[in-house]
PDB file of C-alpha atoms in Angstrom:
ATOM      1  CA  UNK K   1       0.486   0.261  -0.195  1.00  0.00           C
ATOM      2  CA  UNK K   2       0.885   3.482  -0.150  1.00  0.00           C
ATOM      3  CA  UNK K   3       2.967   5.156   2.883  1.00  0.00           C
ATOM      4  CA  UNK K   4      -1.271   7.732   2.200  1.00  0.00           C
ATOM      5  CA  UNK K   5      -3.272   4.734   2.429  1.00  0.00           C
ATOM      6  CA  UNK K   6      -1.104   3.571   5.779  1.00  0.00           C
ATOM      7  CA  UNK K   7      -0.795   6.569   7.617  1.00  0.00           C
ATOM      8  CA  UNK K   8      -4.864   7.253   6.937  1.00  0.00           C
ATOM      9  CA  UNK K   9      -5.391   3.978   8.455  1.00  0.00           C
ATOM     10  CA  UNK K  10      -3.127   3.639  11.688  1.00  0.00           C
ATOM     11  CA  UNK K  11      -4.130   7.781  12.706  1.00  0.00           C
ATOM     12  CA  UNK K  12      -7.893   6.924  11.651  1.00  0.00           C
ATOM     13  CA  UNK K  13      -8.127   3.715  14.453  1.00  0.00           C
ATOM     14  CA  UNK K  14      -5.171   5.500  17.266  1.00  0.00           C
ATOM     15  CA  UNK K  15      -7.751   8.773  17.216  1.00  0.00           C
ATOM     16  CA  UNK K  16     -10.820   6.749  17.744  1.00  0.00           C
ATOM     17  CA  UNK K  17      -9.142   4.855  20.125  1.00  0.00           C
ATOM     18  CA  UNK K  18      -8.451   7.139  23.109  1.00  0.00           C
ATOM     19  CA  UNK K  19      -7.194  10.463  24.000  1.00  0.00           C
ATOM     20  CA  UNK K  20      -4.159  10.582  23.405  1.00  0.00           C
ATOM     21  CA  UNK K  21      -3.572  13.772  25.109  1.00  0.00           C
ATOM     22  CA  UNK K  22      -1.599  14.871  28.335  1.00  0.00           C
ATOM     23  CA  UNK K  23       1.388  13.175  30.970  1.00  0.00           C
ATOM     24  CA  UNK K  24      -0.893  10.500  30.773  1.00  0.00           C
ATOM     25  CA  UNK K  25      -1.105  10.092  26.276  1.00  0.00           C
ATOM     26  CA  UNK K  26       1.477  10.346  24.205  1.00  0.00           C
ATOM     27  CA  UNK K  27       1.987  14.003  22.969  1.00  0.00           C
ATOM     28  CA  UNK K  28       1.144  17.408  24.814  1.00  0.00           C
ATOM     29  CA  UNK K  29      -0.482  19.780  22.514  1.00  0.00           C
ATOM     30  CA  UNK K  30       0.035  23.949  22.842  1.00  0.00           C
ATOM     31  CA  UNK K  31      -4.053  24.633  24.524  1.00  0.00           C
ATOM     32  CA  UNK K  32      -2.766  22.175  26.978  1.00  0.00           C
ATOM     33  CA  UNK K  33       0.251  23.700  28.368  1.00  0.00           C
ATOM     34  CA  UNK K  34      -1.560  27.110  29.621  1.00  0.00           C
ATOM     35  CA  UNK K  35      -4.238  28.808  29.169  1.00  0.00           C
ATOM     36  CA  UNK K  36      -2.899  31.157  27.698  1.00  0.00           C
ATOM     37  CA  UNK K  37      -2.314  29.641  23.788  1.00  0.00           C
ATOM     38  CA  UNK K  38      -6.482  29.705  23.729  1.00  0.00           C
ATOM     39  CA  UNK K  39      -7.139  32.741  25.194  1.00  0.00           C
ATOM     40  CA  UNK K  40      -5.030  34.496  22.803  1.00  0.00           C
ATOM     41  CA  UNK K  41      -6.715  32.965  19.919  1.00  0.00           C
ATOM     42  CA  UNK K  42      -9.962  33.576  20.986  1.00  0.00           C
ATOM     43  CA  UNK K  43      -8.778  37.052  21.296  1.00  0.00           C
ATOM     44  CA  UNK K  44      -7.231  37.017  17.543  1.00  0.00           C
ATOM     45  CA  UNK K  45     -11.302  36.230  16.482  1.00  0.00           C
ATOM     46  CA  UNK K  46     -13.177  38.749  18.568  1.00  0.00           C
ATOM     47  CA  UNK K  47     -10.192  41.055  17.105  1.00  0.00           C
ATOM     48  CA  UNK K  48     -10.806  40.095  13.210  1.00  0.00           C
ATOM     49  CA  UNK K  49     -14.733  39.674  14.088  1.00  0.00           C
ATOM     50  CA  UNK K  50     -14.505  43.283  15.496  1.00  0.00           C
ATOM     51  CA  UNK K  51     -13.432  45.114  12.637  1.00  0.00           C
ATOM     52  CA  UNK K  52     -15.169  43.044  10.093  1.00  0.00           C
ATOM     53  CA  UNK K  53     -18.049  44.594  10.837  1.00  0.00           C
ATOM     54  CA  UNK K  54     -19.088  42.184  13.930  1.00  0.00           C
ATOM     55  CA  UNK K  55     -21.090  39.545  11.623  1.00  0.00           C
ATOM     56  CA  UNK K  56     -22.792  36.409  12.475  1.00  0.00           C
ATOM     57  CA  UNK K  57     -20.484  34.027  12.611  1.00  0.00           C
ATOM     58  CA  UNK K  58     -19.630  30.289  13.198  1.00  0.00           C
ATOM     59  CA  UNK K  59     -17.090  29.473  14.827  1.00  0.00           C
ATOM     60  CA  UNK K  60     -15.099  26.545  13.983  1.00  0.00           C
ATOM     61  CA  UNK K  61     -12.144  24.487  14.886  1.00  0.00           C
ATOM     62  CA  UNK K  62     -11.123  21.082  13.447  1.00  0.00           C
ATOM     63  CA  UNK K  63      -9.375  18.286  14.896  1.00  0.00           C
ATOM     64  CA  UNK K  64     -10.212  20.463  18.716  1.00  0.00           C
ATOM     65  CA  UNK K  65      -8.818  17.077  20.907  1.00  0.00           C
ATOM     66  CA  UNK K  66     -10.550  17.977  24.176  1.00  0.00           C
ATOM     67  CA  UNK K  67     -11.213  20.809  24.009  1.00  0.00           C
ATOM     68  CA  UNK K  68      -9.118  22.806  25.676  1.00  0.00           C
ATOM     69  CA  UNK K  69      -8.557  24.796  23.195  1.00  0.00           C
ATOM     70  CA  UNK K  70     -12.472  26.041  22.411  1.00  0.00           C
ATOM     71  CA  UNK K  71     -12.855  26.702  25.570  1.00  0.00           C
ATOM     72  CA  UNK K  72      -9.750  28.866  26.909  1.00  0.00           C
ATOM     73  CA  UNK K  73     -10.770  31.198  23.332  1.00  0.00           C
ATOM     74  CA  UNK K  74     -14.668  31.083  24.355  1.00  0.00           C
ATOM     75  CA  UNK K  75     -14.124  32.306  27.716  1.00  0.00           C
ATOM     76  CA  UNK K  76     -11.992  34.592  26.179  1.00  0.00           C
ATOM     77  CA  UNK K  77     -14.105  35.342  23.409  1.00  0.00           C
ATOM     78  CA  UNK K  78     -16.985  35.692  25.331  1.00  0.00           C
ATOM     79  CA  UNK K  79     -15.281  38.949  27.376  1.00  0.00           C
ATOM     80  CA  UNK K  80     -14.838  40.545  23.766  1.00  0.00           C
ATOM     81  CA  UNK K  81     -18.447  40.032  22.802  1.00  0.00           C
ATOM     82  CA  UNK K  82     -17.938  37.659  20.443  1.00  0.00           C
ATOM     83  CA  UNK K  83     -20.818  34.341  21.743  1.00  0.00           C
ATOM     84  CA  UNK K  84     -20.767  32.816  17.888  1.00  0.00           C
ATOM     85  CA  UNK K  85     -22.132  28.969  17.866  1.00  0.00           C
ATOM     86  CA  UNK K  86     -19.200  26.206  18.224  1.00  0.00           C
ATOM     87  CA  UNK K  87     -18.352  23.680  15.009  1.00  0.00           C
ATOM     88  CA  UNK K  88     -16.049  21.105  16.133  1.00  0.00           C
ATOM     89  CA  UNK K  89     -14.599  18.460  13.514  1.00  0.00           C
ATOM     90  CA  UNK K  90     -14.097  15.685  14.969  1.00  0.00           C
ATOM     91  CA  UNK K  91     -14.455  11.720  14.798  1.00  0.00           C
ATOM     92  CA  UNK K  92     -13.199   9.994  17.418  1.00  0.00           C
ATOM     93  CA  UNK K  93     -15.828   9.079  19.849  1.00  0.00           C
ATOM     94  CA  UNK K  94     -13.485   9.273  22.899  1.00  0.00           C
ATOM     95  CA  UNK K  95     -12.782  13.061  21.926  1.00  0.00           C
ATOM     96  CA  UNK K  96     -16.425  13.348  21.240  1.00  0.00           C
ATOM     97  CA  UNK K  97     -17.022  12.404  24.860  1.00  0.00           C
ATOM     98  CA  UNK K  98     -14.204  14.661  26.484  1.00  0.00           C
ATOM     99  CA  UNK K  99     -14.291  17.611  23.637  1.00  0.00           C
ATOM    100  CA  UNK K 100     -18.882  17.678  24.831  1.00  0.00           C
ATOM    101  CA  UNK K 101     -17.105  18.237  29.012  1.00  0.00           C
ATOM    102  CA  UNK K 102     -15.567  21.404  28.746  1.00  0.00           C
ATOM    103  CA  UNK K 103     -17.548  23.061  25.699  1.00  0.00           C
ATOM    104  CA  UNK K 104     -21.331  23.430  26.456  1.00  0.00           C
ATOM    105  CA  UNK K 105     -23.484  23.136  22.696  1.00  0.00           C
ATOM    106  CA  UNK K 106     -21.062  23.115  20.548  1.00  0.00           C
ATOM    107  CA  UNK K 107     -22.593  20.690  17.433  1.00  0.00           C
ATOM    108  CA  UNK K 108     -19.731  18.340  16.050  1.00  0.00           C
ATOM    109  CA  UNK K 109     -19.404  17.324  12.445  1.00  0.00           C
ATOM    110  CA  UNK K 110     -17.971  14.295  10.962  1.00  0.00           C
ATOM    111  CA  UNK K 111     -16.108  16.443   8.464  1.00  0.00           C
ATOM    112  CA  UNK K 112     -16.120  20.158   6.708  1.00  0.00           C
ATOM    113  CA  UNK K 113     -19.085  19.278   3.838  1.00  0.00           C
ATOM    114  CA  UNK K 114     -22.028  19.696   6.445  1.00  0.00           C
ATOM    115  CA  UNK K 115     -20.559  23.133   8.222  1.00  0.00           C
ATOM    116  CA  UNK K 116     -22.971  26.445   8.667  1.00  0.00           C
ATOM    117  CA  UNK K 117     -23.126  27.248   4.704  1.00  0.00           C
ATOM    118  CA  UNK K 118     -25.456  30.979   5.698  1.00  0.00           C
ATOM    119  CA  UNK K 119     -22.336  33.168   7.660  1.00  0.00           C
ATOM    120  CA  UNK K 120     -19.151  33.092   7.745  1.00  0.00           C
ATOM    121  CA  UNK K 121     -16.778  31.304   9.571  1.00  0.00           C
ATOM    122  CA  UNK K 122     -13.762  31.491  11.886  1.00  0.00           C
ATOM    123  CA  UNK K 123     -11.833  28.146  11.162  1.00  0.00           C
ATOM    124  CA  UNK K 124      -9.263  27.273  13.342  1.00  0.00           C
ATOM    125  CA  UNK K 125      -6.856  23.801  12.843  1.00  0.00           C
ATOM    126  CA  UNK K 126      -4.357  24.373  15.337  1.00  0.00           C
ATOM    127  CA  UNK K 127      -1.870  20.351  15.133  1.00  0.00           C
ATOM    128  CA  UNK K 128      -4.439  19.432  12.507  1.00  0.00           C
ATOM    129  CA  UNK K 129      -2.259  18.980   9.362  1.00  0.00           C
ATOM    130  CA  UNK K 130       0.168  17.603  10.640  1.00  0.00           C
ATOM    131  CA  UNK K 131      -1.509  14.500  10.941  1.00  0.00           C
ATOM    132  CA  UNK K 132      -3.644  13.948   7.732  1.00  0.00           C
ATOM    133  CA  UNK K 133      -1.567  11.520   5.447  1.00  0.00           C
ATOM    134  CA  UNK K 134       1.759  11.729   3.468  1.00  0.00           C
ATOM    135  CA  UNK K 135       3.087  10.131  -0.033  1.00  0.00           C
ATOM    136  CA  UNK K 136       6.312  10.525  -0.333  1.00  0.00           C
ATOM    137  CA  UNK K 137       8.345  10.389  -2.462  1.00  0.00           C
ATOM    138  CA  UNK K 138      12.379   8.778  -3.546  1.00  0.00           C
ATOM    139  CA  UNK K 139      14.982   9.932  -5.735  1.00  0.00           C
ATOM    140  CA  UNK K 140      16.562   7.393  -6.978  1.00  0.00           C
ATOM    141  CA  UNK K 141      19.131   6.149  -9.512  1.00  0.00           C
ATOM    142  CA  UNK K 142      17.608   7.124 -12.558  1.00  0.00           C
ATOM    143  CA  UNK K 143      13.618   8.479 -11.358  1.00  0.00           C
ATOM    144  CA  UNK K 144      11.586   9.152  -8.131  1.00  0.00           C
ATOM    145  CA  UNK K 145      10.008   6.571  -7.239  1.00  0.00           C
ATOM    146  CA  UNK K 146       7.371   6.167  -4.955  1.00  0.00           C
ATOM    147  CA  UNK K 147       7.366   4.630  -1.403  1.00  0.00           C
ATOM    148  CA  UNK K 148       5.157   2.202  -1.049  1.00  0.00           C
ATOM    149  CA  UNK K 149       4.494   0.258   2.826  1.00  0.00           C
ATOM    150  CA  UNK K 150       4.814  -3.753   2.562  1.00  0.00           C
ATOM    151  CA  UNK K 151       4.520  -5.965   5.092  1.00  0.00           C
ATOM    152  CA  UNK K 152       6.418  -9.121   5.899  1.00  0.00           C
ATOM    153  CA  UNK K 153       6.467 -11.568   8.448  1.00  0.00           C
ATOM    154  CA  UNK K 154       3.997  -9.439   9.911  1.00  0.00           C
ATOM    155  CA  UNK K 155       6.176  -6.473  10.062  1.00  0.00           C
ATOM    156  CA  UNK K 156       5.547  -3.309   7.922  1.00  0.00           C
ATOM    157  CA  UNK K 157       8.531  -2.250   6.217  1.00  0.00           C
ATOM    158  CA  UNK K 158       8.800   0.957   3.784  1.00  0.00           C
ATOM    159  CA  UNK K 159       9.823  -0.050   0.293  1.00  0.00           C
ATOM    160  CA  UNK K 160      10.100   1.803  -2.886  1.00  0.00           C
ATOM    161  CA  UNK K 161       7.853   1.696  -5.693  1.00  0.00           C
ATOM    162  CA  UNK K 162       6.963   2.531  -9.358  1.00  0.00           C
ATOM    163  CA  UNK K 163       8.648   5.376 -10.360  1.00  0.00           C
ATOM    164  CA  UNK K 164       7.038   8.859 -10.618  1.00  0.00           C
ATOM    165  CA  UNK K 165       6.367  11.093 -13.565  1.00  0.00           C
ATOM    166  CA  UNK K 166       8.595  13.890 -13.638  1.00  0.00           C
ATOM    167  CA  UNK K 167       5.431  16.524 -13.408  1.00  0.00           C
ATOM    168  CA  UNK K 168       5.378  15.419  -9.872  1.00  0.00           C
ATOM    169  CA  UNK K 169       8.783  17.222  -8.750  1.00  0.00           C
ATOM    170  CA  UNK K 170       8.537  20.565  -8.574  1.00  0.00           C
ATOM    171  CA  UNK K 171      11.365  22.377 -11.206  1.00  0.00           C
ATOM    172  CA  UNK K 172      13.664  22.954  -8.480  1.00  0.00           C
ATOM    173  CA  UNK K 173      14.202  19.436  -6.923  1.00  0.00           C
ATOM    174  CA  UNK K 174      13.641  17.499 -10.191  1.00  0.00           C
ATOM    175  CA  UNK K 175      17.434  16.445 -10.152  1.00  0.00           C
ATOM    176  CA  UNK K 176      18.193  16.074  -6.318  1.00  0.00           C
ATOM    177  CA  UNK K 177      21.156  13.860  -5.429  1.00  0.00           C
ATOM    178  CA  UNK K 178      19.874  10.142  -5.480  1.00  0.00           C
ATOM    179  CA  UNK K 179      17.763   9.377  -1.362  1.00  0.00           C
ATOM    180  CA  UNK K 180      16.630  12.578  -1.758  1.00  0.00           C
ATOM    181  CA  UNK K 181      12.403  12.367  -0.084  1.00  0.00           C
ATOM    182  CA  UNK K 182       9.983  15.201  -1.207  1.00  0.00           C
ATOM    183  CA  UNK K 183       6.588  15.013   0.941  1.00  0.00           C
ATOM    184  CA  UNK K 184       3.362  15.928  -0.261  1.00  0.00           C
ATOM    185  CA  UNK K 185      -0.071  16.037   1.433  1.00  0.00           C
ATOM    186  CA  UNK K 186      -2.734  16.186  -1.567  1.00  0.00           C
ATOM    187  CA  UNK K 187      -5.516  15.217   1.407  1.00  0.00           C
ATOM    188  CA  UNK K 188      -3.958  18.378   3.560  1.00  0.00           C
ATOM    189  CA  UNK K 189      -4.786  20.139   0.411  1.00  0.00           C
ATOM    190  CA  UNK K 190      -8.051  19.099  -0.692  1.00  0.00           C
ATOM    191  CA  UNK K 191      -9.224  19.867   2.486  1.00  0.00           C
ATOM    192  CA  UNK K 192      -7.513  23.654   2.352  1.00  0.00           C
ATOM    193  CA  UNK K 193      -9.218  24.242  -0.276  1.00  0.00           C
ATOM    194  CA  UNK K 194     -12.981  22.968   0.352  1.00  0.00           C
ATOM    195  CA  UNK K 195     -12.454  25.447   3.811  1.00  0.00           C
ATOM    196  CA  UNK K 196     -10.731  28.795   1.183  1.00  0.00           C
ATOM    197  CA  UNK K 197     -13.746  28.521  -0.850  1.00  0.00           C
ATOM    198  CA  UNK K 198     -16.229  28.518   1.270  1.00  0.00           C
ATOM    199  CA  UNK K 199     -14.911  31.678   3.123  1.00  0.00           C
ATOM    200  CA  UNK K 200     -14.774  33.875  -0.460  1.00  0.00           C
ATOM    201  CA  UNK K 201     -18.536  32.620  -0.818  1.00  0.00           C
ATOM    202  CA  UNK K 202     -19.057  33.275   2.582  1.00  0.00           C
ATOM    203  CA  UNK K 203     -16.845  35.411   4.530  1.00  0.00           C
ATOM    204  CA  UNK K 204     -14.053  34.209   6.883  1.00  0.00           C
ATOM    205  CA  UNK K 205     -10.852  32.936   8.714  1.00  0.00           C
ATOM    206  CA  UNK K 206      -9.318  30.142   8.795  1.00  0.00           C
ATOM    207  CA  UNK K 207      -6.546  29.726  11.891  1.00  0.00           C
ATOM    208  CA  UNK K 208      -3.487  26.973  10.554  1.00  0.00           C
ATOM    209  CA  UNK K 209      -1.115  26.485  13.553  1.00  0.00           C
ATOM    210  CA  UNK K 210       1.364  23.774  13.287  1.00  0.00           C
ATOM    211  CA  UNK K 211       4.637  22.703  13.049  1.00  0.00           C
ATOM    212  CA  UNK K 212       6.324  22.987   9.432  1.00  0.00           C
ATOM    213  CA  UNK K 213       8.342  24.532   6.741  1.00  0.00           C
ATOM    214  CA  UNK K 214       7.922  26.582   3.929  1.00  0.00           C
ATOM    215  CA  UNK K 215       8.858  24.569   1.227  1.00  0.00           C
ATOM    216  CA  UNK K 216       9.282  23.280  -1.256  1.00  0.00           C
ATOM    217  CA  UNK K 217      12.264  21.186   0.652  1.00  0.00           C
ATOM    218  CA  UNK K 218      13.741  17.948   1.009  1.00  0.00           C
ATOM    219  CA  UNK K 219      13.817  15.553   3.204  1.00  0.00           C
ATOM    220  CA  UNK K 220      12.233  12.101   5.646  1.00  0.00           C
ATOM    221  CA  UNK K 221       9.299  14.330   8.432  1.00  0.00           C
ATOM    222  CA  UNK K 222       7.531  11.219   8.283  1.00  0.00           C
ATOM    223  CA  UNK K 223       7.575  10.446  12.536  1.00  0.00           C
ATOM    224  CA  UNK K 224       6.190   8.902  15.210  1.00  0.00           C
ATOM    225  CA  UNK K 225       5.112   9.380  18.966  1.00  0.00           C
ATOM    226  CA  UNK K 226       4.340   6.555  22.331  1.00  0.00           C
ATOM    227  CA  UNK K 227       5.154   7.911  25.743  1.00  0.00           C
ATOM    228  CA  UNK K 228       5.767  10.470  24.674  1.00  0.00           C
ATOM    229  CA  UNK K 229       9.775   9.872  23.005  1.00  0.00           C
ATOM    230  CA  UNK K 230      10.016   8.836  19.252  1.00  0.00           C
ATOM    231  CA  UNK K 231       8.868   6.118  17.840  1.00  0.00           C
ATOM    232  CA  UNK K 232       9.602   3.751  14.266  1.00  0.00           C
ATOM    233  CA  UNK K 233       6.593   4.722  11.940  1.00  0.00           C
ATOM    234  CA  UNK K 234       6.626   1.522  11.267  1.00  0.00           C
ATOM    235  CA  UNK K 235       6.211   0.228  13.886  1.00  0.00           C
ATOM    236  CA  UNK K 236       2.108  -0.804  15.988  1.00  0.00           C
ATOM    237  CA  UNK K 237       0.171   0.785  14.072  1.00  0.00           C
ATOM    238  CA  UNK K 238      -3.243   2.431  14.820  1.00  0.00           C
ATOM    239  CA  UNK K 239      -1.415   2.551  18.171  1.00  0.00           C
ATOM    240  CA  UNK K 240       0.894   5.689  18.608  1.00  0.00           C
ATOM    241  CA  UNK K 241       0.932   9.228  16.456  1.00  0.00           C
ATOM    242  CA  UNK K 242       1.988   9.008  13.369  1.00  0.00           C
ATOM    243  CA  UNK K 243       2.106  13.103  11.457  1.00  0.00           C
ATOM    244  CA  UNK K 244       4.460  14.415   9.939  1.00  0.00           C
ATOM    245  CA  UNK K 245       6.220  18.874   9.235  1.00  0.00           C
ATOM    246  CA  UNK K 246       3.381  20.781   7.273  1.00  0.00           C
ATOM    247  CA  UNK K 247       4.320  22.798   3.775  1.00  0.00           C
ATOM    248  CA  UNK K 248       3.361  25.767   4.330  1.00  0.00           C
ATOM    249  CA  UNK K 249       3.808  27.809   1.343  1.00  0.00           C
ATOM    250  CA  UNK K 250       1.666  24.671  -0.338  1.00  0.00           C
ATOM    251  CA  UNK K 251      -1.037  25.540   1.712  1.00  0.00           C
ATOM    252  CA  UNK K 252      -1.290  28.917   1.128  1.00  0.00           C
ATOM    253  CA  UNK K 253      -0.845  28.616  -1.820  1.00  0.00           C
ATOM    254  CA  UNK K 254      -3.645  26.170  -2.456  1.00  0.00           C
ATOM    255  CA  UNK K 255      -6.178  29.033  -0.323  1.00  0.00           C
ATOM    256  CA  UNK K 256      -4.598  31.125  -3.055  1.00  0.00           C
ATOM    257  CA  UNK K 257      -5.963  29.390  -5.926  1.00  0.00           C
ATOM    258  CA  UNK K 258      -9.876  29.067  -4.425  1.00  0.00           C
ATOM    259  CA  UNK K 259      -9.791  33.009  -4.155  1.00  0.00           C
ATOM    260  CA  UNK K 260      -8.900  33.639  -0.471  1.00  0.00           C
ATOM    261  CA  UNK K 261      -6.388  35.868   0.936  1.00  0.00           C
ATOM    262  CA  UNK K 262      -3.352  34.576   2.524  1.00  0.00           C
ATOM    263  CA  UNK K 263      -0.967  35.688   5.448  1.00  0.00           C
ATOM    264  CA  UNK K 264       2.694  34.218   6.817  1.00  0.00           C
ATOM    265  CA  UNK K 265       3.906  32.341   8.027  1.00  0.00           C
ATOM    266  CA  UNK K 266       5.147  33.250  10.861  1.00  0.00           C
ATOM    267  CA  UNK K 267       7.167  31.716  13.816  1.00  0.00           C
ATOM    268  CA  UNK K 268       4.527  31.221  16.312  1.00  0.00           C
ATOM    269  CA  UNK K 269       6.500  32.224  19.247  1.00  0.00           C
ATOM    270  CA  UNK K 270       6.750  35.576  17.156  1.00  0.00           C
ATOM    271  CA  UNK K 271       2.866  35.247  16.349  1.00  0.00           C
ATOM    272  CA  UNK K 272       2.090  35.103  20.468  1.00  0.00           C
ATOM    273  CA  UNK K 273       4.681  37.618  21.267  1.00  0.00           C
ATOM    274  CA  UNK K 274       2.335  39.812  18.802  1.00  0.00           C
ATOM    275  CA  UNK K 275      -0.711  39.091  20.195  1.00  0.00           C
ATOM    276  CA  UNK K 276       0.167  39.863  23.774  1.00  0.00           C
ATOM    277  CA  UNK K 277       1.521  36.902  26.064  1.00  0.00           C
ATOM    278  CA  UNK K 278       3.803  38.648  26.803  1.00  0.00           C
ATOM    279  CA  UNK K 279       1.332  41.179  29.191  1.00  0.00           C
ATOM    280  CA  UNK K 280      -0.918  38.217  29.492  1.00  0.00           C
ATOM    281  CA  UNK K 281       1.238  35.624  31.319  1.00  0.00           C
ATOM    282  CA  UNK K 282       2.212  39.459  33.559  1.00  0.00           C
ATOM    283  CA  UNK K 283      -2.051  40.001  34.046  1.00  0.00           C
ATOM    284  CA  UNK K 284      -2.143  35.736  35.786  1.00  0.00           C
ATOM    285  CA  UNK K 285       1.091  36.120  37.417  1.00  0.00           C
ATOM    286  CA  UNK K 286      -0.505  38.993  39.134  1.00  0.00           C
ATOM    287  CA  UNK K 287      -3.784  36.821  39.754  1.00  0.00           C
ATOM    288  CA  UNK K 288      -1.865  34.030  41.368  1.00  0.00           C
ATOM    289  CA  UNK K 289       1.766  34.333  42.174  1.00  0.00           C
ATOM    290  CA  UNK K 290       1.921  31.381  43.581  1.00  0.00           C
ATOM    291  CA  UNK K 291       2.043  30.059  40.125  1.00  0.00           C
ATOM    292  CA  UNK K 292       3.802  32.949  38.142  1.00  0.00           C
ATOM    293  CA  UNK K 293       7.373  30.418  37.744  1.00  0.00           C
ATOM    294  CA  UNK K 294       5.025  27.793  36.170  1.00  0.00           C
ATOM    295  CA  UNK K 295       3.093  30.426  33.448  1.00  0.00           C
ATOM    296  CA  UNK K 296       7.580  31.516  33.573  1.00  0.00           C
ATOM    297  CA  UNK K 297       7.968  28.220  32.140  1.00  0.00           C
ATOM    298  CA  UNK K 298       4.819  28.154  29.740  1.00  0.00           C
ATOM    299  CA  UNK K 299       5.727  31.353  28.237  1.00  0.00           C
ATOM    300  CA  UNK K 300       8.864  29.690  27.290  1.00  0.00           C
ATOM    301  CA  UNK K 301       7.821  26.781  26.175  1.00  0.00           C
ATOM    302  CA  UNK K 302       4.951  28.409  23.526  1.00  0.00           C
ATOM    303  CA  UNK K 303       7.423  31.049  23.005  1.00  0.00           C
ATOM    304  CA  UNK K 304      11.097  29.628  22.815  1.00  0.00           C
ATOM    305  CA  UNK K 305      10.462  25.877  23.036  1.00  0.00           C
ATOM    306  CA  UNK K 306       7.888  25.611  20.528  1.00  0.00           C
ATOM    307  CA  UNK K 307       7.931  28.839  18.780  1.00  0.00           C
ATOM    308  CA  UNK K 308      10.091  28.332  15.756  1.00  0.00           C
ATOM    309  CA  UNK K 309       9.294  25.023  14.295  1.00  0.00           C
ATOM    310  CA  UNK K 310       5.279  26.447  14.541  1.00  0.00           C
ATOM    311  CA  UNK K 311       4.180  27.991  12.301  1.00  0.00           C
ATOM    312  CA  UNK K 312       0.592  29.736  11.905  1.00  0.00           C
ATOM    313  CA  UNK K 313      -0.798  30.685   8.113  1.00  0.00           C
ATOM    314  CA  UNK K 314      -4.217  33.497   8.533  1.00  0.00           C
ATOM    315  CA  UNK K 315      -6.673  32.928   5.438  1.00  0.00           C
ATOM    316  CA  UNK K 316      -8.844  35.421   4.908  1.00  0.00           C
ATOM    317  CA  UNK K 317     -11.572  36.064   2.527  1.00  0.00           C
ATOM    318  CA  UNK K 318     -10.918  38.708   0.282  1.00  0.00           C
ATOM    319  CA  UNK K 319     -12.379  41.985   1.890  1.00  0.00           C
ATOM    320  CA  UNK K 320     -11.652  41.372   5.276  1.00  0.00           C
ATOM    321  CA  UNK K 321      -8.757  43.175   7.350  1.00  0.00           C
ATOM    322  CA  UNK K 322      -5.573  41.631   7.540  1.00  0.00           C
ATOM    323  CA  UNK K 323      -5.376  39.380  10.513  1.00  0.00           C
ATOM    324  CA  UNK K 324      -3.534  39.793  13.461  1.00  0.00           C
ATOM    325  CA  UNK K 325       0.059  38.771  13.826  1.00  0.00           C
ATOM    326  CA  UNK K 326       1.166  39.034  10.567  1.00  0.00           C
TER     327      UNK K 326
END
């Protein structure tokens, strides 16, 4: 099977059967580190809504985890006067249960197709695109080939598959040295194009926060994490989180082909500073001085430790204001 099929099937089972977040899970996302992250995302949306003329909007989150970001964002938005309907795109029964405990009155969707079509959408995708399936193309001695996954004696192993046309490879990379790896994600492009069409027709904005790079770029970023430690991505499919770095250049270009406007990407650390994380950290420390050191450590983790690897991309409908932080 293709690597895309392997990754898609493994992650579908993985997310459907567990809560992977937190100390007892496999990884921790930014909203789980500190309330500051979700609050600033919520204020980002409220500021944009305000400058767009305060239309009736729907708040959407893709892959909302435990609902922590949605809960923190909703609380911050309400203080700014924005109380939109909440729509969560989530297929995992386990995670839907966790989300329901944190986000009252939410509406769940299996895919973006059923999101409201009668109002602008403010969409947040935090660590969503990295889990979508990728294809890997390998440079051989005389051609590019697609990576496949084979099963041998109950072990899954990567192998080189059939040649692919040169037209699939970006022109600057076609003569890369043997052994080079190019990753593409048709699934990611399809999702962002669908959302961009919605924004162009209905109004609104999309915020993408994830780890990745500006492409085109070469490199094998396919990875697994289990118990907060790196793991072999071909071991125990469906029992560990499989991800790959996001190509933000490709996402931005895909959104623009549908008539939307792309902003960034910018590094997460810089984006959070521009939105006022330092002022928020200082305010929290004044309110709960016994947590001052923990709040400072959380700020360092979000801004410094994650700040450069994680990027933020904004997408807006034509005519909507420039979003904060870009």
